[in-house]
Amino acid sequence: MSQQDHTIINPPVLQRKVLITDCADAQGLIAKITSVCFAHQLNIIKNTEFVDHTQGRFFMRAELEGQFDDERLLSELRAVLPTQNRMKLVDMGKKRIVIMVTKEAHCLGDILMKSYYGGLDVEIAAVVGNYDVLQPLTEKFDIPFHYVSHEGLNRQEHEQAMLAVIQPYETDFLVLAKYMRVLTPEFVSAFPDKIINIHHSFLPAFIGASPYKQAWDRGVKIIGATAHFVNNLLDEGPIIKQDVISVDHSYSAEELAHNGRDVEKSVLSKALQLVLNEQVVVYGNKTVVF
Amino acid sequence: MSQQDHTIINPPVLQRKVLITDCADAQGLIAKITSVCFAHQLNIIKNTEFVDHTQGRFFMRAELEGQFDDERLLSELRAVLPTQNRMKLVDMGKKRIVIMVTKEAHCLGDILMKSYYGGLDVEIAAVVGNYDVLQPLTEKFDIPFHYVSHEGLNRQEHEQAMLAVIQPYETDFLVLAKYMRVLTPEFVSAFPDKIINIHHSFLPAFIGASPYKQAWDRGVKIIGATAHFVNNLLDEGPIIKQDVISVDHSYSAEELAHNGRDVEKSVLSKALQLVLNEQVVVYGNKTVVF
Amino acid sequence: MSQQDHTIINPPVLQRKVLITDCADAQGLIAKITSVCFAHQLNIIKNTEFVDHTQGRFFMRAELEGQFDDERLLSELRAVLPTQNRMKLVDMGKKRIVIMVTKEAHCLGDILMKSYYGGLDVEIAAVVGNYDVLQPLTEKFDIPFHYVSHEGLNRQEHEQAMLAVIQPYETDFLVLAKYMRVLTPEFVSAFPDKIINIHHSFLPAFIGASPYKQAWDRGVKIIGATAHFVNNLLDEGPIIKQDVISVDHSYSAEELAHNGRDVEKSVLSKALQLVLNEQVVVYGNKTVVF
Amino acid sequence: MSQQDHTIINPPVLQRKVLITDCADAQGLIAKITSVCFAHQLNIIKNTEFVDHTQGRFFMRAELEGQFDDERLLSELRAVLPTQNRMKLVDMGKKRIVIMVTKEAHCLGDILMKSYYGGLDVEIAAVVGNYDVLQPLTEKFDIPFHYVSHEGLNRQEHEQAMLAVIQPYETDFLVLAKYMRVLTPEFVSAFPDKIINIHHSFLPAFIGASPYKQAWDRGVKIIGATAHFVNNLLDEGPIIKQDVISVDHSYSAEELAHNGRDVEKSVLSKALQLVLNEQVVVYGNKTVVF
């Protein structure tokens, strides 16, 4: 929405960027950082900080507006920050994603539809599937679909084939919209903190296969879904977003799965929105969601 | 899902129907009704009752399976029920709907997408719009779109033109997916208890125009959406389903509207699912949702 | 509330009981059961059924009103039911519970307060603690508190001492309101399907000790609580009720625990209400909650 | 919790205060304010800002720690702020409240119990009721109860009698825990932005009397509660917190009220916690909740 405010309250010549900083906590950090921004005549549209007092770590996200001299800004900021800081200055413009799928349509369909009507501000560069089931749906929206079957290939060979298709798109993020194969560390390491997965359970409950069957066997009264970044441990990456729905004894395992789909798709698209807005900072195996 | 259980656990020759009954409360009603069904060798797959003790009214919904002699069944049931009863025996097969729209895509898009991947078991016969904005989206899914502009027509003339387009489809239900014009009693009376509308507020709060602006002005901390049958009073029909999301001071009126869309579409499709399943009984200005 | 309706619409001489039945599924069960009730001139105030089609099991709960000849009613019902049925006919009057605690006051306090103002219709016979911390709070409400320290006793000896205190109260249910010691199979077997525990996590996530610390380490975005019957496997009993709250990165482990308390107490008292109303049927390691 | 962190990570000689500022938006405000704080060697434990771009208004809340020279700090801040600013520098210590009640126990009981076990960090100076029904409950917790009947008094006389009892306590906030009489502007003006009320509906729905009866008549599927500051318009003050629960056709008006109590009490105590933490800023007829 800030884009809209933008067009309302500012001349179009101004740029808008997000500055994300984290470093060891110290006194005066906000004053020092915002003073540098002020000296650059950058207007702070929105600012959030967080201090993890258990680890003595400071996090800050600022939406800045003005004319940017990135290099000078970052070096002047670096000069006032403790060593071992991390800084990221990114444009707030539209991001590009590639979506990986297998056979289920609901998560892909939701992202396609939301981006079509502007519910999600993203450029879908392509969809890649290890089955071609979702090709017709993808092409309804004039988005290229790449069918990369795993048939007759070992995992490495298949991932190489996927990479060959994905990398030319220079994607900002890779979205696993119910992509049902485990990725190798090699593949994951090609997209550090850039792969977003939706797991169809309320992690860490029901890790691994058939979570709805597991949930039904256990007789839970609530089911959920979890969107997380992918690292090298199955279903163990930093969690971005979770949500749940209530169920009861009358649901069969199939009905749990059927109803769970709505949570899966909404959690994935909410997580994706947060990531696209540069509101998510990965720190260790957790996220700070501003 | 019962359809699925059906195909799993029963020979295909059996039919499945829903019997919905309501009448003055009396002793032994369940015994009498279920005994008649038993005598017809109908298996009760799912049964729910409700007694409104304040009004002394009995409601029952039974999913029946077997071979049906509708006429004999209903007359034998009528014989055991108090007078002034209402009975409805309907097939559980797929229903046909027509969707009316104006310009906003999110509710239409959600229904189109869900029916495409089987999240909603419905036949969308056509989409009718007073603008042609949503024609391309509709046609992606190979569904006919009828553009019936209100330009230069008075309300009656426009509704006559709509009716001329809609009636040939012999629709089971008419879904107003953000159709932004008020309907006349004449139009509504052509579809008694068959028109489902989504109102973008938590009724009865913020009746009428610009509910999100009203909500922002009032500074509410929660916004919602309401799906209801349409009767002749604006936003006053029997409520089928409501849901809400939390918001805070940082939301502009535009952001409230933007975030509200997700609730609108999910409430409408949940309400539609209930109606398609014959789980909703209208009684006075309320609904019994089994 | 049905009690209130009762006093409104019926002469006080009538009794109200709950009949809970489960047996192998078969055609005509509802007709047969309700016909027997009708023959006994029992009015069915509220009736619910559930069929587990995967296991071919039928469950029914009926709130009956009239004059009861329990023995004849049950034998006539048994005559029409498949073999291997279970039947339970219980009075809807106020139940008696004993509460076991350790040091935390929030769950005990909520039950004490709710029963004081009528939010929970229950007779609290006594509170038993392995510490005396909660004695003053309990006695504010004129309820006997038994301090049974585990100091210097082995588990068996301590449980024997607890049993000696608890059993004379002939409690309907035993509520573990943050009782922080694991119970032995011997103790549990003395109260089959009668011990209700609150676990401070969203089971099966974070089984065992320090769930909030576990949740913090994992960086979850939602925490929850689970009320379940106690069987012989730690945190593995049939789940009655679960609920969750959203959290974020800014919560310390202590803040998770602090905020989790509200969910713990509300989940426990909701589960207790369901159990007191005879709405919960244990079946295998699951519950049917009518 | 910050209190706890405090005792962990800082020497006890340091004070902790909250600085709340709002003023016309301008460039560099955060830099200017935090620089002044830094010059005073005040550590910023937690900082939040909000800009209402539609009104060009800047809001900031900072939890500061160190040694305070309040007067100098405020004057130096005033010097860097635009004119027509508002500043508030308050100690983070425990606040004192007086609770006004009529006959219903659930909200009062929840606050009494939570403050007893530390779930709410507040000093309850006294409870004042226009009936004496809640005197025994209050006195269980060794808190003075003042019975100020309205019998035979007109509204002004009754409020004068209430004021005479309340004012000596020099309360920080006045909590209306189901106090069922309308207050006059005179009374309200004696406690500007200091009176917190719980309304038993999801405002602005069902303003005024018998909201649960209104909700039942309307057949809503969700009911709620609203905590707000009291101004001179009935149920129209700035909203602090709202929450809802789902209901269905089977609830009588009495059951709606019964179940609504749990929402009322939790919304009121959450709103009270926010107010006690100095997280709520009243601006016009809205609140900014940091």
mmCIF file with all atom_site columns, C-alpha atoms in Angstrom, chain C residues 107-235:
data_model
loop_
_atom_site.group_PDB
_atom_site.id
_atom_site.type_symbol
_atom_site.label_atom_id
_atom_site.label_alt_id
_atom_site.label_comp_id
_atom_site.label_asym_id
_atom_site.label_entity_id
_atom_site.label_seq_id
_atom_site.pdbx_PDB_ins_code
_atom_site.Cartn_x
_atom_site.Cartn_y
_atom_site.Cartn_z
_atom_site.occupancy
_atom_site.B_iso_or_equiv
_atom_site.pdbx_formal_charge
_atom_site.auth_seq_id
_atom_site.auth_comp_id
_atom_site.auth_asym_id
_atom_site.auth_atom_id
_atom_site.pdbx_PDB_model_num
ATOM 1   C CA . CYS C 1 107 ? -5.383  -23.148 35.818 1.00 0.00 ? 107 CYS C CA 1
ATOM 2   C CA . LEU C 1 108 ? -6.561  -23.831 39.366 1.00 0.00 ? 108 LEU C CA 1
ATOM 3   C CA . GLY C 1 109 ? -7.500  -20.178 39.783 1.00 0.00 ? 109 GLY C CA 1
ATOM 4   C CA . ASP C 1 110 ? -9.559  -20.153 36.624 1.00 0.00 ? 110 ASP C CA 1
ATOM 5   C CA . ILE C 1 111 ? -11.520 -23.267 37.626 1.00 0.00 ? 111 ILE C CA 1
ATOM 6   C CA . LEU C 1 112 ? -12.072 -21.935 41.151 1.00 0.00 ? 112 LEU C CA 1
ATOM 7   C CA . MET C 1 113 ? -13.262 -18.575 39.865 1.00 0.00 ? 113 MET C CA 1
ATOM 8   C CA . LYS C 1 114 ? -15.480 -19.984 37.125 1.00 0.00 ? 114 LYS C CA 1
ATOM 9   C CA . SER C 1 115 ? -17.164 -22.400 39.486 1.00 0.00 ? 115 SER C CA 1
ATOM 10  C CA . TYR C 1 116 ? -17.594 -19.542 41.966 1.00 0.00 ? 116 TYR C CA 1
ATOM 11  C CA . TYR C 1 117 ? -19.591 -17.373 39.548 1.00 0.00 ? 117 TYR C CA 1
ATOM 12  C CA . GLY C 1 118 ? -21.292 -20.203 37.702 1.00 0.00 ? 118 GLY C CA 1
ATOM 13  C CA . GLY C 1 119 ? -19.175 -20.163 34.559 1.00 0.00 ? 119 GLY C CA 1
ATOM 14  C CA . LEU C 1 120 ? -18.465 -23.818 35.222 1.00 0.00 ? 120 LEU C CA 1
ATOM 15  C CA . ASP C 1 121 ? -21.153 -26.003 36.761 1.00 0.00 ? 121 ASP C CA 1
ATOM 16  C CA . VAL C 1 122 ? -19.101 -28.337 38.950 1.00 0.00 ? 122 VAL C CA 1
ATOM 17  C CA . GLU C 1 123 ? -18.535 -29.319 42.562 1.00 0.00 ? 123 GLU C CA 1
ATOM 18  C CA . ILE C 1 124 ? -14.865 -29.020 43.499 1.00 0.00 ? 124 ILE C CA 1
ATOM 19  C CA . ALA C 1 125 ? -14.541 -31.582 46.294 1.00 0.00 ? 125 ALA C CA 1
ATOM 20  C CA . ALA C 1 126 ? -10.920 -30.864 47.069 1.00 0.00 ? 126 ALA C CA 1
ATOM 21  C CA . VAL C 1 127 ? -7.536  -29.707 45.778 1.00 0.00 ? 127 VAL C CA 1
ATOM 22  C CA . VAL C 1 128 ? -4.476  -31.875 46.314 1.00 0.00 ? 128 VAL C CA 1
ATOM 23  C CA . GLY C 1 129 ? -0.962  -30.525 45.886 1.00 0.00 ? 129 GLY C CA 1
ATOM 24  C CA . ASN C 1 130 ? 2.546   -31.907 46.191 1.00 0.00 ? 130 ASN C CA 1
ATOM 25  C CA . TYR C 1 131 ? 3.447   -28.402 47.377 1.00 0.00 ? 131 TYR C CA 1
ATOM 26  C CA . ASP C 1 132 ? 1.398   -26.174 49.684 1.00 0.00 ? 132 ASP C CA 1
ATOM 27  C CA . VAL C 1 133 ? 1.872   -23.041 47.579 1.00 0.00 ? 133 VAL C CA 1
ATOM 28  C CA . LEU C 1 134 ? -1.743  -23.059 46.404 1.00 0.00 ? 134 LEU C CA 1
ATOM 29  C CA . GLN C 1 135 ? -3.343  -23.783 49.760 1.00 0.00 ? 135 GLN C CA 1
ATOM 30  C CA . PRO C 1 136 ? -4.190  -20.128 50.546 1.00 0.00 ? 136 PRO C CA 1
ATOM 31  C CA . LEU C 1 137 ? -5.794  -19.596 47.133 1.00 0.00 ? 137 LEU C CA 1
ATOM 32  C CA . THR C 1 138 ? -7.860  -22.757 47.446 1.00 0.00 ? 138 THR C CA 1
ATOM 33  C CA . GLU C 1 139 ? -9.043  -21.915 50.920 1.00 0.00 ? 139 GLU C CA 1
ATOM 34  C CA . LYS C 1 140 ? -10.231 -18.469 49.839 1.00 0.00 ? 140 LYS C CA 1
ATOM 35  C CA . PHE C 1 141 ? -12.997 -20.436 48.152 1.00 0.00 ? 141 PHE C CA 1
ATOM 36  C CA . ASP C 1 142 ? -13.684 -22.616 51.198 1.00 0.00 ? 142 ASP C CA 1
ATOM 37  C CA . ILE C 1 143 ? -12.445 -25.751 49.460 1.00 0.00 ? 143 ILE C CA 1
ATOM 38  C CA . PRO C 1 144 ? -10.294 -28.251 51.356 1.00 0.00 ? 144 PRO C CA 1
ATOM 39  C CA . PHE C 1 145 ? -6.635  -28.375 50.301 1.00 0.00 ? 145 PHE C CA 1
ATOM 40  C CA . HIS C 1 146 ? -4.533  -31.470 50.971 1.00 0.00 ? 146 HIS C CA 1
ATOM 41  C CA . TYR C 1 147 ? -0.798  -31.027 51.002 1.00 0.00 ? 147 TYR C CA 1
ATOM 42  C CA . VAL C 1 148 ? 0.825   -34.343 50.124 1.00 0.00 ? 148 VAL C CA 1
ATOM 43  C CA . SER C 1 149 ? 4.524   -33.712 49.737 1.00 0.00 ? 149 SER C CA 1
ATOM 44  C CA . HIS C 1 150 ? 6.631   -36.136 47.706 1.00 0.00 ? 150 HIS C CA 1
ATOM 45  C CA . GLU C 1 151 ? 9.639   -35.313 49.890 1.00 0.00 ? 151 GLU C CA 1
ATOM 46  C CA . GLY C 1 152 ? 11.350  -38.463 51.074 1.00 0.00 ? 152 GLY C CA 1
ATOM 47  C CA . LEU C 1 153 ? 8.849   -40.719 49.330 1.00 0.00 ? 153 LEU C CA 1
ATOM 48  C CA . ASN C 1 154 ? 9.390   -42.806 46.231 1.00 0.00 ? 154 ASN C CA 1
ATOM 49  C CA . ARG C 1 155 ? 6.859   -42.455 43.427 1.00 0.00 ? 155 ARG C CA 1
ATOM 50  C CA . GLN C 1 156 ? 4.735   -45.396 44.564 1.00 0.00 ? 156 GLN C CA 1
ATOM 51  C CA . GLU C 1 157 ? 4.648   -44.229 48.161 1.00 0.00 ? 157 GLU C CA 1
ATOM 52  C CA . HIS C 1 158 ? 3.699   -40.710 47.098 1.00 0.00 ? 158 HIS C CA 1
ATOM 53  C CA . GLU C 1 159 ? 0.924   -41.904 44.812 1.00 0.00 ? 159 GLU C CA 1
ATOM 54  C CA . GLN C 1 160 ? -0.406  -44.165 47.562 1.00 0.00 ? 160 GLN C CA 1
ATOM 55  C CA . ALA C 1 161 ? -0.565  -41.131 49.825 1.00 0.00 ? 161 ALA C CA 1
ATOM 56  C CA . MET C 1 162 ? -2.374  -39.167 47.101 1.00 0.00 ? 162 MET C CA 1
ATOM 57  C CA . LEU C 1 163 ? -4.837  -42.002 46.511 1.00 0.00 ? 163 LEU C CA 1
ATOM 58  C CA . ALA C 1 164 ? -5.553  -42.243 50.223 1.00 0.00 ? 164 ALA C CA 1
ATOM 59  C CA . VAL C 1 165 ? -6.579  -38.592 50.150 1.00 0.00 ? 165 VAL C CA 1
ATOM 60  C CA . ILE C 1 166 ? -8.428  -38.603 46.820 1.00 0.00 ? 166 ILE C CA 1
ATOM 61  C CA . GLN C 1 167 ? -10.434 -41.826 46.838 1.00 0.00 ? 167 GLN C CA 1
ATOM 62  C CA . PRO C 1 168 ? -12.735 -40.994 49.759 1.00 0.00 ? 168 PRO C CA 1
ATOM 63  C CA . TYR C 1 169 ? -14.139 -38.124 47.670 1.00 0.00 ? 169 TYR C CA 1
ATOM 64  C CA . GLU C 1 170 ? -15.524 -40.579 45.097 1.00 0.00 ? 170 GLU C CA 1
ATOM 65  C CA . THR C 1 171 ? -14.685 -38.076 42.391 1.00 0.00 ? 171 THR C CA 1
ATOM 66  C CA . ASP C 1 172 ? -16.253 -38.268 38.927 1.00 0.00 ? 172 ASP C CA 1
ATOM 67  C CA . PHE C 1 173 ? -13.149 -36.789 37.339 1.00 0.00 ? 173 PHE C CA 1
ATOM 68  C CA . LEU C 1 174 ? -9.618  -35.944 38.367 1.00 0.00 ? 174 LEU C CA 1
ATOM 69  C CA . VAL C 1 175 ? -8.230  -32.721 36.912 1.00 0.00 ? 175 VAL C CA 1
ATOM 70  C CA . LEU C 1 176 ? -4.485  -32.197 36.608 1.00 0.00 ? 176 LEU C CA 1
ATOM 71  C CA . ALA C 1 177 ? -4.264  -28.406 36.701 1.00 0.00 ? 177 ALA C CA 1
ATOM 72  C CA . LYS C 1 178 ? -0.535  -28.156 35.995 1.00 0.00 ? 178 LYS C CA 1
ATOM 73  C CA . TYR C 1 179 ? 0.340   -31.106 38.197 1.00 0.00 ? 179 TYR C CA 1
ATOM 74  C CA . MET C 1 180 ? 3.977   -31.470 37.199 1.00 0.00 ? 180 MET C CA 1
ATOM 75  C CA . ARG C 1 181 ? 4.762   -35.066 38.081 1.00 0.00 ? 181 ARG C CA 1
ATOM 76  C CA . VAL C 1 182 ? 4.371   -38.094 35.803 1.00 0.00 ? 182 VAL C CA 1
ATOM 77  C CA . LEU C 1 183 ? 1.789   -40.594 37.056 1.00 0.00 ? 183 LEU C CA 1
ATOM 78  C CA . THR C 1 184 ? 2.419   -44.339 37.118 1.00 0.00 ? 184 THR C CA 1
ATOM 79  C CA . PRO C 1 185 ? 0.209   -46.816 35.242 1.00 0.00 ? 185 PRO C CA 1
ATOM 80  C CA . GLU C 1 186 ? -1.030  -48.034 38.632 1.00 0.00 ? 186 GLU C CA 1
ATOM 81  C CA . PHE C 1 187 ? -2.320  -44.611 39.583 1.00 0.00 ? 187 PHE C CA 1
ATOM 82  C CA . VAL C 1 188 ? -3.812  -43.958 36.151 1.00 0.00 ? 188 VAL C CA 1
ATOM 83  C CA . SER C 1 189 ? -5.571  -47.339 36.089 1.00 0.00 ? 189 SER C CA 1
ATOM 84  C CA . ALA C 1 190 ? -7.415  -46.326 39.244 1.00 0.00 ? 190 ALA C CA 1
ATOM 85  C CA . PHE C 1 191 ? -9.234  -43.614 37.200 1.00 0.00 ? 191 PHE C CA 1
ATOM 86  C CA . PRO C 1 192 ? -9.839  -45.005 33.691 1.00 0.00 ? 192 PRO C CA 1
ATOM 87  C CA . ASP C 1 193 ? -10.771 -42.196 31.242 1.00 0.00 ? 193 ASP C CA 1
ATOM 88  C CA . LYS C 1 194 ? -11.336 -39.970 34.260 1.00 0.00 ? 194 LYS C CA 1
ATOM 89  C CA . ILE C 1 195 ? -8.062  -38.040 34.474 1.00 0.00 ? 195 ILE C CA 1
ATOM 90  C CA . ILE C 1 196 ? -7.899  -34.818 32.463 1.00 0.00 ? 196 ILE C CA 1
ATOM 91  C CA . ASN C 1 197 ? -4.538  -33.168 31.944 1.00 0.00 ? 197 ASN C CA 1
ATOM 92  C CA . ILE C 1 198 ? -3.491  -29.862 30.409 1.00 0.00 ? 198 ILE C CA 1
ATOM 93  C CA . HIS C 1 199 ? -0.249  -30.010 28.447 1.00 0.00 ? 199 HIS C CA 1
ATOM 94  C CA . HIS C 1 200 ? 1.338   -26.675 27.713 1.00 0.00 ? 200 HIS C CA 1
ATOM 95  C CA . SER C 1 201 ? 1.984   -27.286 24.055 1.00 0.00 ? 201 SER C CA 1
ATOM 96  C CA . PHE C 1 202 ? 0.156   -27.989 20.847 1.00 0.00 ? 202 PHE C CA 1
ATOM 97  C CA . LEU C 1 203 ? 0.521   -31.785 20.930 1.00 0.00 ? 203 LEU C CA 1
ATOM 98  C CA . PRO C 1 204 ? 2.131   -33.711 19.393 1.00 0.00 ? 204 PRO C CA 1
ATOM 99  C CA . ALA C 1 205 ? 4.600   -30.859 19.082 1.00 0.00 ? 205 ALA C CA 1
ATOM 100 C CA . PHE C 1 206 ? 6.954   -30.411 22.015 1.00 0.00 ? 206 PHE C CA 1
ATOM 101 C CA . ILE C 1 207 ? 6.131   -33.489 24.041 1.00 0.00 ? 207 ILE C CA 1
ATOM 102 C CA . GLY C 1 208 ? 7.749   -33.628 27.459 1.00 0.00 ? 208 GLY C CA 1
ATOM 103 C CA . ALA C 1 209 ? 9.614   -30.982 29.426 1.00 0.00 ? 209 ALA C CA 1
ATOM 104 C CA . SER C 1 210 ? 9.930   -27.224 28.809 1.00 0.00 ? 210 SER C CA 1
ATOM 105 C CA . PRO C 1 211 ? 7.718   -27.004 25.732 1.00 0.00 ? 211 PRO C CA 1
ATOM 106 C CA . TYR C 1 212 ? 7.933   -23.216 25.701 1.00 0.00 ? 212 TYR C CA 1
ATOM 107 C CA . LYS C 1 213 ? 11.705  -23.343 25.654 1.00 0.00 ? 213 LYS C CA 1
ATOM 108 C CA . GLN C 1 214 ? 11.490  -25.915 22.866 1.00 0.00 ? 214 GLN C CA 1
ATOM 109 C CA . ALA C 1 215 ? 9.062   -23.656 20.980 1.00 0.00 ? 215 ALA C CA 1
ATOM 110 C CA . TRP C 1 216 ? 11.336  -20.649 21.410 1.00 0.00 ? 216 TRP C CA 1
ATOM 111 C CA . ASP C 1 217 ? 14.354  -22.604 20.197 1.00 0.00 ? 217 ASP C CA 1
ATOM 112 C CA . ARG C 1 218 ? 12.398  -23.708 17.135 1.00 0.00 ? 218 ARG C CA 1
ATOM 113 C CA . GLY C 1 219 ? 11.146  -20.196 16.396 1.00 0.00 ? 219 GLY C CA 1
ATOM 114 C CA . VAL C 1 220 ? 7.489   -21.166 15.946 1.00 0.00 ? 220 VAL C CA 1
ATOM 115 C CA . LYS C 1 221 ? 4.942   -18.453 15.136 1.00 0.00 ? 221 LYS C CA 1
ATOM 116 C CA . ILE C 1 222 ? 2.073   -20.094 17.028 1.00 0.00 ? 222 ILE C CA 1
ATOM 117 C CA . ILE C 1 223 ? 1.959   -21.753 20.437 1.00 0.00 ? 223 ILE C CA 1
ATOM 118 C CA . GLY C 1 224 ? -0.836  -23.761 21.944 1.00 0.00 ? 224 GLY C CA 1
ATOM 119 C CA . ALA C 1 225 ? -2.159  -25.988 24.671 1.00 0.00 ? 225 ALA C CA 1
ATOM 120 C CA . THR C 1 226 ? -3.774  -29.409 24.698 1.00 0.00 ? 226 THR C CA 1
ATOM 121 C CA . ALA C 1 227 ? -6.237  -30.941 27.134 1.00 0.00 ? 227 ALA C CA 1
ATOM 122 C CA . HIS C 1 228 ? -6.304  -34.723 27.020 1.00 0.00 ? 228 HIS C CA 1
ATOM 123 C CA . PHE C 1 229 ? -7.250  -37.775 28.997 1.00 0.00 ? 229 PHE C CA 1
ATOM 124 C CA . VAL C 1 230 ? -4.282  -39.392 30.696 1.00 0.00 ? 230 VAL C CA 1
ATOM 125 C CA . ASN C 1 231 ? -3.310  -42.904 29.737 1.00 0.00 ? 231 ASN C CA 1
ATOM 126 C CA . ASN C 1 232 ? -0.022  -44.637 30.356 1.00 0.00 ? 232 ASN C CA 1
ATOM 127 C CA . LEU C 1 233 ? 2.005   -42.871 27.719 1.00 0.00 ? 233 LEU C CA 1
ATOM 128 C CA . LEU C 1 234 ? 3.292   -39.417 28.598 1.00 0.00 ? 234 LEU C CA 1
ATOM 129 C CA . ASP C 1 235 ? 1.346   -36.731 26.680 1.00 0.00 ? 235 ASP C CA 1
#
